[in-house]
Short mmCIF file of C-alpha atoms in Angstrom, two decimals:
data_model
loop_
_atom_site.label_atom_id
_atom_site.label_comp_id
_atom_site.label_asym_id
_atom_site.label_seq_id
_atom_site.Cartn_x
_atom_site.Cartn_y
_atom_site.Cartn_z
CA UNK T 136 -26.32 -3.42 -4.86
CA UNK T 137 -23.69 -5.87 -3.18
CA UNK T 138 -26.46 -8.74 -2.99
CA UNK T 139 -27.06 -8.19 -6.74
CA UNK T 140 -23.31 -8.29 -7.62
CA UNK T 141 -23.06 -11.25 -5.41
CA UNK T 142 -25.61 -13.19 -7.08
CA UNK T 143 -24.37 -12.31 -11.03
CA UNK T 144 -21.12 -13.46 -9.57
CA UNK T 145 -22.10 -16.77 -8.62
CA UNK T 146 -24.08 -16.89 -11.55
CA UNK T 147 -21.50 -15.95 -13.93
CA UNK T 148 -18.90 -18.38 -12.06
CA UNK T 149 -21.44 -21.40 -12.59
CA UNK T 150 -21.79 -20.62 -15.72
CA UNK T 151 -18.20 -20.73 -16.68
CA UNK T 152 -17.84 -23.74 -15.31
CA UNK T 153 -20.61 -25.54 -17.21
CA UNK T 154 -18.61 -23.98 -20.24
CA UNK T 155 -15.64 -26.36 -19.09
CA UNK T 156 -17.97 -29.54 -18.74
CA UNK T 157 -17.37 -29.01 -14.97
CA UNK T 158 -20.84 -30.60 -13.67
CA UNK T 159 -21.84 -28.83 -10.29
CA UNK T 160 -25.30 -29.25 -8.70
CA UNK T 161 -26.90 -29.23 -5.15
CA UNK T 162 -27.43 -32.24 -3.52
CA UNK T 163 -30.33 -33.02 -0.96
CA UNK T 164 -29.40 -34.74 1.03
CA UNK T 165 -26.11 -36.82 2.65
CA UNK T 166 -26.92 -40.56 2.54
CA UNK T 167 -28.45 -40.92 -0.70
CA UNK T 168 -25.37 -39.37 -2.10
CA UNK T 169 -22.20 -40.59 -0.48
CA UNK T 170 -20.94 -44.31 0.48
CA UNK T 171 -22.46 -45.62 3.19
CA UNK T 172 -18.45 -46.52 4.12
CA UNK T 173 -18.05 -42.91 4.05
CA UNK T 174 -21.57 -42.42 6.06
CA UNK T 175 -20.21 -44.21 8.65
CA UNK T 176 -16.74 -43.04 8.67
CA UNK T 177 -16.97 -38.97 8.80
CA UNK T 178 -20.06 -39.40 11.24
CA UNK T 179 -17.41 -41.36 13.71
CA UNK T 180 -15.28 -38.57 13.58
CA UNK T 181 -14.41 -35.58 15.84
CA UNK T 182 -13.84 -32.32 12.99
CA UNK T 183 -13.41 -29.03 14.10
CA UNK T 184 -12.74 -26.39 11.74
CA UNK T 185 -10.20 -23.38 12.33
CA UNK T 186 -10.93 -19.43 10.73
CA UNK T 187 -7.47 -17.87 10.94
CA UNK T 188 -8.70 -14.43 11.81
CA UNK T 189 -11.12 -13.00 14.36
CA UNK T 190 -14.89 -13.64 14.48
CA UNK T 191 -16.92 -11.22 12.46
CA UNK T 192 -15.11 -10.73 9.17
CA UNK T 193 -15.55 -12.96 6.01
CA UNK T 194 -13.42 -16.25 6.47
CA UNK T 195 -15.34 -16.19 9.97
CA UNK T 196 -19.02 -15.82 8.03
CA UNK T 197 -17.71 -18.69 5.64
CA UNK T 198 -16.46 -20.53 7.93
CA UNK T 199 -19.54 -20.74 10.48
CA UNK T 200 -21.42 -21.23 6.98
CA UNK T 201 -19.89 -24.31 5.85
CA UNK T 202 -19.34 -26.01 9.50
CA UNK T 203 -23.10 -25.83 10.01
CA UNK T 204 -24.10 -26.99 6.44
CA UNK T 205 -21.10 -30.15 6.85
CA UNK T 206 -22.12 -31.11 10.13
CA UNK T 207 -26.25 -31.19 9.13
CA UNK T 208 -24.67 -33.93 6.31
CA UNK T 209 -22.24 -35.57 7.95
CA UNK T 210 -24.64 -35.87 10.99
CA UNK T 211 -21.97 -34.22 14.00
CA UNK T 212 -21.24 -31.41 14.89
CA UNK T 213 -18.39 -29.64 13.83
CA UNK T 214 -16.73 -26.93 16.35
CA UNK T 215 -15.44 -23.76 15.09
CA UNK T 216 -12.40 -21.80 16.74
CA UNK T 217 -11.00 -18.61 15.84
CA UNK T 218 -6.90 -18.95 15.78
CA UNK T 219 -5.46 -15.27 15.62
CA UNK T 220 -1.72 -14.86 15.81
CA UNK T 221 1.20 -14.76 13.78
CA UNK T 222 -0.58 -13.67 10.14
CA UNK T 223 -2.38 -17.16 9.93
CA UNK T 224 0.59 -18.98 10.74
CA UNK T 225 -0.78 -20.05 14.38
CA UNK T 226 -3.86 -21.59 12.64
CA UNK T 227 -2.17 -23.53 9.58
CA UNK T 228 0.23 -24.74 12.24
CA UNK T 229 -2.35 -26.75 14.02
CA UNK T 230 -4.05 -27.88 11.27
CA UNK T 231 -0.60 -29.26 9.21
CA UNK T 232 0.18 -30.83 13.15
CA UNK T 233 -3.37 -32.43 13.53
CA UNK T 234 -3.13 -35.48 15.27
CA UNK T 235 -4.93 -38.77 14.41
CA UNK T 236 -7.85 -38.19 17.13
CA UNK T 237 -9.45 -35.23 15.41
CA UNK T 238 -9.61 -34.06 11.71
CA UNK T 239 -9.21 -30.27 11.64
CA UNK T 240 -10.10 -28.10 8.61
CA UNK T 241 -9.22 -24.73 7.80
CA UNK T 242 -10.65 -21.81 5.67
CA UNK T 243 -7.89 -19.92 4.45
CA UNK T 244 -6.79 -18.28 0.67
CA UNK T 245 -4.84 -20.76 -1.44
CA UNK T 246 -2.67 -17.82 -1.88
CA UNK T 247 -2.41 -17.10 1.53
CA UNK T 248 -1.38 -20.82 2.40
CA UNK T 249 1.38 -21.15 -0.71
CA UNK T 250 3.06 -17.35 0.40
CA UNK T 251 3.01 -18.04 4.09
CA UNK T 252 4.55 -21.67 4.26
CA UNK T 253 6.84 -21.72 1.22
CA UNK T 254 9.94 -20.31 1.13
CA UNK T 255 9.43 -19.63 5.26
CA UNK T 256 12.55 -20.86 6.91
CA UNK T 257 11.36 -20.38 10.55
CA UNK T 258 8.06 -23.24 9.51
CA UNK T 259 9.11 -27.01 9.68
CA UNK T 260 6.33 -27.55 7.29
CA UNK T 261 5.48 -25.84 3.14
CA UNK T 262 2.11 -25.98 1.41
CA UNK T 263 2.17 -29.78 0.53
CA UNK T 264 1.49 -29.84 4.36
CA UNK T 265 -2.07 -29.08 3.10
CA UNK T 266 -4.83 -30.73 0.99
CA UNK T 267 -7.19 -28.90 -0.28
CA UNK T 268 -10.85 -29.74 -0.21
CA UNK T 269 -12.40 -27.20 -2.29
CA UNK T 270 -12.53 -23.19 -3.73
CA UNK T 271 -15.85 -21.62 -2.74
CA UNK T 272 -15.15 -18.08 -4.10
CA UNK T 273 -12.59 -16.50 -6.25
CA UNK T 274 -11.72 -12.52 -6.61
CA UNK T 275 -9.13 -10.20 -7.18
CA UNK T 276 -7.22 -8.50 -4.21
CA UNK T 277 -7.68 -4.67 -4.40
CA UNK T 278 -5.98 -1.79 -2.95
CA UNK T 279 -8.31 0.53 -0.68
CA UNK T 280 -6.60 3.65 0.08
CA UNK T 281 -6.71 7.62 1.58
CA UNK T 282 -8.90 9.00 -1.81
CA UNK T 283 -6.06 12.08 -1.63
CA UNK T 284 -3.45 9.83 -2.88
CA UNK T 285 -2.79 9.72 -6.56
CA UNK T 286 -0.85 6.28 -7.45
CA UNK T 287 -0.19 7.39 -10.67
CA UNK T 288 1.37 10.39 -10.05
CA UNK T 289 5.27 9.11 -10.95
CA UNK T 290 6.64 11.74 -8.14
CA UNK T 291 4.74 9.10 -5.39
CA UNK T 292 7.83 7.17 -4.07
CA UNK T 293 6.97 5.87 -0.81
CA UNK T 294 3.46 4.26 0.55
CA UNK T 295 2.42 3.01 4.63
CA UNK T 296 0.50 -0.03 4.24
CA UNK T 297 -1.34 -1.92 6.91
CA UNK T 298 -1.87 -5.63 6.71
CA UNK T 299 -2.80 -8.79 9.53
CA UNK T 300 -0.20 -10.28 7.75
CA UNK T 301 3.45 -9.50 5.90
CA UNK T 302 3.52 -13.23 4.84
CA UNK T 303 0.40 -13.71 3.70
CA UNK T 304 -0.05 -10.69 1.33
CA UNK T 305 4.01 -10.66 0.76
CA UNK T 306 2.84 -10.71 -3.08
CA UNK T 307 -0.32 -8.35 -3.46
CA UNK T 308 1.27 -6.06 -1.50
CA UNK T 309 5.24 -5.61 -1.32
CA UNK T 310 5.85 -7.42 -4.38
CA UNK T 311 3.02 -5.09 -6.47
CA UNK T 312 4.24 -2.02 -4.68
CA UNK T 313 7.97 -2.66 -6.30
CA UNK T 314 6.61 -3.67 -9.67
CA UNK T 315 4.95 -0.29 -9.32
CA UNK T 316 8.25 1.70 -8.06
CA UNK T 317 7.20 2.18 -4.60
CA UNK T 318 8.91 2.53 -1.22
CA UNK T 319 6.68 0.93 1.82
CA UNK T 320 6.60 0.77 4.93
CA UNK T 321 4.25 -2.14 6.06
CA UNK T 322 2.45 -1.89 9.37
CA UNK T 323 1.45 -5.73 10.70
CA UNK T 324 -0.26 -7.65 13.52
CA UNK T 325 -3.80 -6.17 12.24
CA UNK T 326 -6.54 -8.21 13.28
CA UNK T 327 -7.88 -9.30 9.82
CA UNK T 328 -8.99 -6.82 6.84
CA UNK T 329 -11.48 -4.85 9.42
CA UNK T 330 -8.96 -3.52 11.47
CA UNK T 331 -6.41 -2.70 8.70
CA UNK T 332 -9.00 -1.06 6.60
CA UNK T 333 -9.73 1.19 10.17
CA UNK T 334 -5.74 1.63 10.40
CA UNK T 335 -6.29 3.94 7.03
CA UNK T 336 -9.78 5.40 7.84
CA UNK T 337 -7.84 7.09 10.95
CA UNK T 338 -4.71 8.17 8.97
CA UNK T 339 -2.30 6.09 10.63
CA UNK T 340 -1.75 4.08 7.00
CA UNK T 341 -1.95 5.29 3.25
CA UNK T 342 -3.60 2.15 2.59
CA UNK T 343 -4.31 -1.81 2.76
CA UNK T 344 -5.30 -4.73 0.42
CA UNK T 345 -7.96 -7.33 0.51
CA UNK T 346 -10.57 -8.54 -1.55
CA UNK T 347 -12.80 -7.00 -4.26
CA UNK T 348 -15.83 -7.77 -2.51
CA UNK T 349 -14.30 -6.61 0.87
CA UNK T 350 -13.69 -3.35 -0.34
CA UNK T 351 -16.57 -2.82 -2.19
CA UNK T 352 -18.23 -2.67 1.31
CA UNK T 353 -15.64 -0.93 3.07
CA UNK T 354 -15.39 2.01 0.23
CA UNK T 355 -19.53 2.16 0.23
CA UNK T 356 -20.37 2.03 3.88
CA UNK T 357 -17.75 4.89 4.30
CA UNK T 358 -18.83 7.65 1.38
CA UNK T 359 -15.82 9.42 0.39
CA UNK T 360 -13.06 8.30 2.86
CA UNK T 361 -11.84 5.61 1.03
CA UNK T 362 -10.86 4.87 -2.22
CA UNK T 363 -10.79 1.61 -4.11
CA UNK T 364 -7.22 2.68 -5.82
CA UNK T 365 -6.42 0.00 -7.78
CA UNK T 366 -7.19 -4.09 -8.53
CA UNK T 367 -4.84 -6.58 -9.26
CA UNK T 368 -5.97 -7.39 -12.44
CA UNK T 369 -4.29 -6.57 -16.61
CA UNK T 370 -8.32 -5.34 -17.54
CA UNK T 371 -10.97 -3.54 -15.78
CA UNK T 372 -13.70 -6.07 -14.05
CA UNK T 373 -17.17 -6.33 -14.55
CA UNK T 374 -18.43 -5.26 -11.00
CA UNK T 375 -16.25 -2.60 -10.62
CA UNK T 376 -15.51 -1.16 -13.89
CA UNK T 377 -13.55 2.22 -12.86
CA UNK T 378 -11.07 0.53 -10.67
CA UNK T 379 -7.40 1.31 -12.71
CA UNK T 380 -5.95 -2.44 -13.35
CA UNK T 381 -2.52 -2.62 -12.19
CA UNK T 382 -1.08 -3.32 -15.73
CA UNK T 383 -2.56 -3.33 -19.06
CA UNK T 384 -4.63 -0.66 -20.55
CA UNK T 385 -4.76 2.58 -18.67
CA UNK T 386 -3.26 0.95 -15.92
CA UNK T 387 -1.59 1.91 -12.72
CA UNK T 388 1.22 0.87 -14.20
CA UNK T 389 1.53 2.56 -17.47
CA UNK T 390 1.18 5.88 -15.57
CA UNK T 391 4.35 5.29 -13.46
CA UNK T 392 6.33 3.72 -16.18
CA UNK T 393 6.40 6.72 -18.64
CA UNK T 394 9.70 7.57 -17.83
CA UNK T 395 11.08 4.87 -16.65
CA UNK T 396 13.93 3.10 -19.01
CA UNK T 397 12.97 0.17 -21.25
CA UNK T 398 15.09 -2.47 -18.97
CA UNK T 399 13.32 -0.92 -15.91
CA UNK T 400 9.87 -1.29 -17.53
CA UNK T 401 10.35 -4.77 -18.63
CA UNK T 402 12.13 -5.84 -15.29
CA UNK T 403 8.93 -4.38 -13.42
CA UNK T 404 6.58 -5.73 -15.44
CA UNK T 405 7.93 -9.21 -15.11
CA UNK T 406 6.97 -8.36 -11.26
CA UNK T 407 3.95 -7.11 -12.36
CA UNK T 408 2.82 -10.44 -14.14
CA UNK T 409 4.37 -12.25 -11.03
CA UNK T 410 1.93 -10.63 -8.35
CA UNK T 411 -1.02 -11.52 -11.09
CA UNK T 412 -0.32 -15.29 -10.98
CA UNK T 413 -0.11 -15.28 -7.41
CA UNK T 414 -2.22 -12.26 -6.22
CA UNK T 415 -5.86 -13.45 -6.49
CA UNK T 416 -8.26 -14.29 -3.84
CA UNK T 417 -9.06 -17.44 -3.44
CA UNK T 418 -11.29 -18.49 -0.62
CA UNK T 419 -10.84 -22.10 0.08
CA UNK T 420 -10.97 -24.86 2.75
CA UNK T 421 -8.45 -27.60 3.31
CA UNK T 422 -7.06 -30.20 5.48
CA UNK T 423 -3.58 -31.99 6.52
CA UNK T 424 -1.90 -34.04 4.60
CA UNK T 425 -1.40 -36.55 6.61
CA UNK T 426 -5.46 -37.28 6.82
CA UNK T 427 -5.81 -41.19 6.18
CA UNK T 428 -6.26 -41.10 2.00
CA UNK T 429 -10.00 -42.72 2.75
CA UNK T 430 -11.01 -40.17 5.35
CA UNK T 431 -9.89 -37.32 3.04
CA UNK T 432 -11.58 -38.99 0.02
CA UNK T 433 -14.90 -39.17 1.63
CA UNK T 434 -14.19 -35.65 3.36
CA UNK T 435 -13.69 -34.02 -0.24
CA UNK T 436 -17.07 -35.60 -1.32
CA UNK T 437 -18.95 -34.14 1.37
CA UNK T 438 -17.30 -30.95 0.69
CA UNK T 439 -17.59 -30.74 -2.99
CA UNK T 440 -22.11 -31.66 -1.69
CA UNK T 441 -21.88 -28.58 0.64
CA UNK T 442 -20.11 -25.74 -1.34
CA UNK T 443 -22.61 -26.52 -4.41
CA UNK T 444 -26.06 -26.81 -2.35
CA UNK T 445 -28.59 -24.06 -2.53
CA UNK T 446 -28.77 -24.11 1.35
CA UNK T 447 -25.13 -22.85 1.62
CA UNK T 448 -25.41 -20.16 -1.14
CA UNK T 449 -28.89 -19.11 0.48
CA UNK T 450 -27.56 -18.88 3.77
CA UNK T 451 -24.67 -16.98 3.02
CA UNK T 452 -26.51 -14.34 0.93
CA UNK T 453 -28.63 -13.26 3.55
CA UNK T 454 -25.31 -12.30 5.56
CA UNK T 455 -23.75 -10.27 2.21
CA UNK T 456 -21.48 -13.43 1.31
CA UNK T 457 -21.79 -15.07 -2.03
CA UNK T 458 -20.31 -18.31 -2.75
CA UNK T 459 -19.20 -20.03 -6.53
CA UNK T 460 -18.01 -22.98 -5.84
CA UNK T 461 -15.22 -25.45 -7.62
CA UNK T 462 -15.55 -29.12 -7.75
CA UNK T 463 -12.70 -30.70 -6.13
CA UNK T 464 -10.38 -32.07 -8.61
CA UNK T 465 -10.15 -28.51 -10.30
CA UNK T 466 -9.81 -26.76 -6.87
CA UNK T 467 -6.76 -29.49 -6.81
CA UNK T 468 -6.06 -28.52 -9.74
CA UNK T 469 -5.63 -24.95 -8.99
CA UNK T 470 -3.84 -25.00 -5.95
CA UNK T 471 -0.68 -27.34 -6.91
CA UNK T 472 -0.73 -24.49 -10.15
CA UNK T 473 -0.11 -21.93 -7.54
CA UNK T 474 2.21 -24.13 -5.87
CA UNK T 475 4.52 -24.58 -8.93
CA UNK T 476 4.22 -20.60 -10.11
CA UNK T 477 5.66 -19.88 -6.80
CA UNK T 478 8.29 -22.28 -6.89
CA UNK T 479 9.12 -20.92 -10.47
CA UNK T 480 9.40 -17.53 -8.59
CA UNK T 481 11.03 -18.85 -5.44
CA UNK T 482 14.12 -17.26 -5.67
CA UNK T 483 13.28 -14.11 -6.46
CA UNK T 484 10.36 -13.98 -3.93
CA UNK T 485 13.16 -14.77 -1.23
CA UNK T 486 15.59 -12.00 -2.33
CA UNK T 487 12.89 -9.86 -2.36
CA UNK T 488 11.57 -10.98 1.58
CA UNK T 489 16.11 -10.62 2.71
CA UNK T 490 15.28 -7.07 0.94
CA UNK T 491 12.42 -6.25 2.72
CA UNK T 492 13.95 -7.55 5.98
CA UNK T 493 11.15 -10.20 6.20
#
């Protein structure tokens, strides 16, 4: 059932693009298609690319993925290490402090990279200490919870969550729960969306967040124990059709709000439409910003050649992955529109962390 989805969602995806005169095809091979400056240039170089979380889960199955299929074109191989500590933060710290004798990628969630760095006093470095290279997959973040718990009962005040990461899923997570009228208590230092999804199976949390497709899995391999409780979304999605949007039509939201006052209602669902703009999964690999502009030119080429090829999608099927790729310049494109929505939000993000204690 999951390989079908995955493959209607990559079609689907592909086919939107075409619909926006975005051109995206597989290439077969490296030299015929890129400079033979740039040929010579990435080959040269030592690349290793970082997964943020421990090895097993899905940034770690992309990851592996797209180092092997990069390294066949570029013609080196490109090292993999799994960075765990501090939500993510350990990881995007050495790739924005890369030095000039190795380039180092990262797979992260654009999201992920824009909550985590902006607005963080503690980090000497924000989101423009990134560049991305391109989006290979895009979904909504959903919440998986204890199936006993019903979120739209308007007596519910106060929800456990477990997470890897405060920072990273600041907005999908304590920013939704408020636009929602929830208390929470957040339990962090998970080991990626595995371990916090385990953290609820044995009743130590009410719940967690993480992608559609993540969940998906989780809720099936695990019969009735879990429940996929609601998606960030304002309508009900394709591949998962009885999941309760958070606003919109018979939404989440519209349950909890029926007695609420019209300033409270329109306060929260300012929130509401906050944690939409900013809420989505977006799977995504990127470099410094201080990679020489040539280097990152010809790196972004390569990129764009692996994301789209057959070989990648193929590969990553067989292991319960599916991949839609963005060309570059609209991945770009994406990512500094994140950028600015947060900014827009900035100040209300950061009463909200002094709040939350964060």
């Amino acid at each position: 059932m999951l390989n079908t989805l995955f493959l209607k969602t990559r079609k689907t995806m592909l086919r939107s693009l075409t619909a926006l005169a975005v051109s995206v095809c597989a290439v077969p091979a490296f030299a015929d298609t890129l400079p033979q400056s740039c040929v010579n240039a990435l080959e040269s170089q030592s690349i290793g690319l970082i997964v943020p979380n421990r090895a097993g889960g899905g940034y770690d199955t992309y990851g592996r993925a797209i180092a092997n299929e990069l390294g066949d074109l570029i013609g080196t191989r490109i090292h993999v290490s799994n960075v765990v500590g501090g939500g993510g933060l350990m990881a995007m710290s050495q790739v924005a402090n890369q030095t000039e004798d190795e380039i180092l990628l990262i797979v992260d969630g654009v999201e992920e990279i824009v909550n985590s760095t902006d607005g963080n006093d503690i980090l000497p470095f924000g989101s423009n200490a990134f560049e991305m290279l391109g989006i290979f997959y895009t979904e909504q973040e959903v919440w998986l919870a204890n199936p006993e718990i019903d979120f739209s009962d308007p007596s519910l005040s106060t929800l456990v969550f477990s997470t890897s990461s405060i920072d990273s899923n600041f907005v999908p997570l304590v920013i939704a729960a408020k636009a929602l009228g929830f208390s929470i208590e957040v339990i962090g230092g998970y080991g990626g969306s595995g371990e916090a999804i385990a953290a609820v199976l044995r009743g130590e949390t009410d719940l967690t967040t993480a992608s559609l497709t993540t969940t998906m899995r989780a809720a099936e391999n695990n019969n009735n124990d879990l429940a996929l409780a609601m998606i960030v979304s304002d309508e009900p999605v394709a591949a998962a059709p009885s999941i309760r949007p958070m606003i919109g039509p018979n939404s989440i939201f519209d349950a909890r709000s029926a007695n609420w006052t019209e300033e409270e209602r329109n306060d929260r669902k300012e929130l509401a439409e906050t944690v939409l703009a900013l809420g989505t999964t977006r799977r995504a690999i990127f470099t410094a910003s201080s990679v020489a502009p040539d280097i990152l030119t010809c790196m972004r080429t390569a990129v764009d050649h692996v994301l789209s090829s057959d070989a990648l999608a193929d590969t990553l099927i067989l292991q319960g992955r599916s991949v839609a790729p963005l060309p570059s310049l609209v991945s770009q494109e994406i990512f500094s529109r994140v950028q600015t929505t947060f900014d827009r939000h900035a100040e209300q993000i950061a009463e909200m962390r002094e709040e939350f204690g964060n």
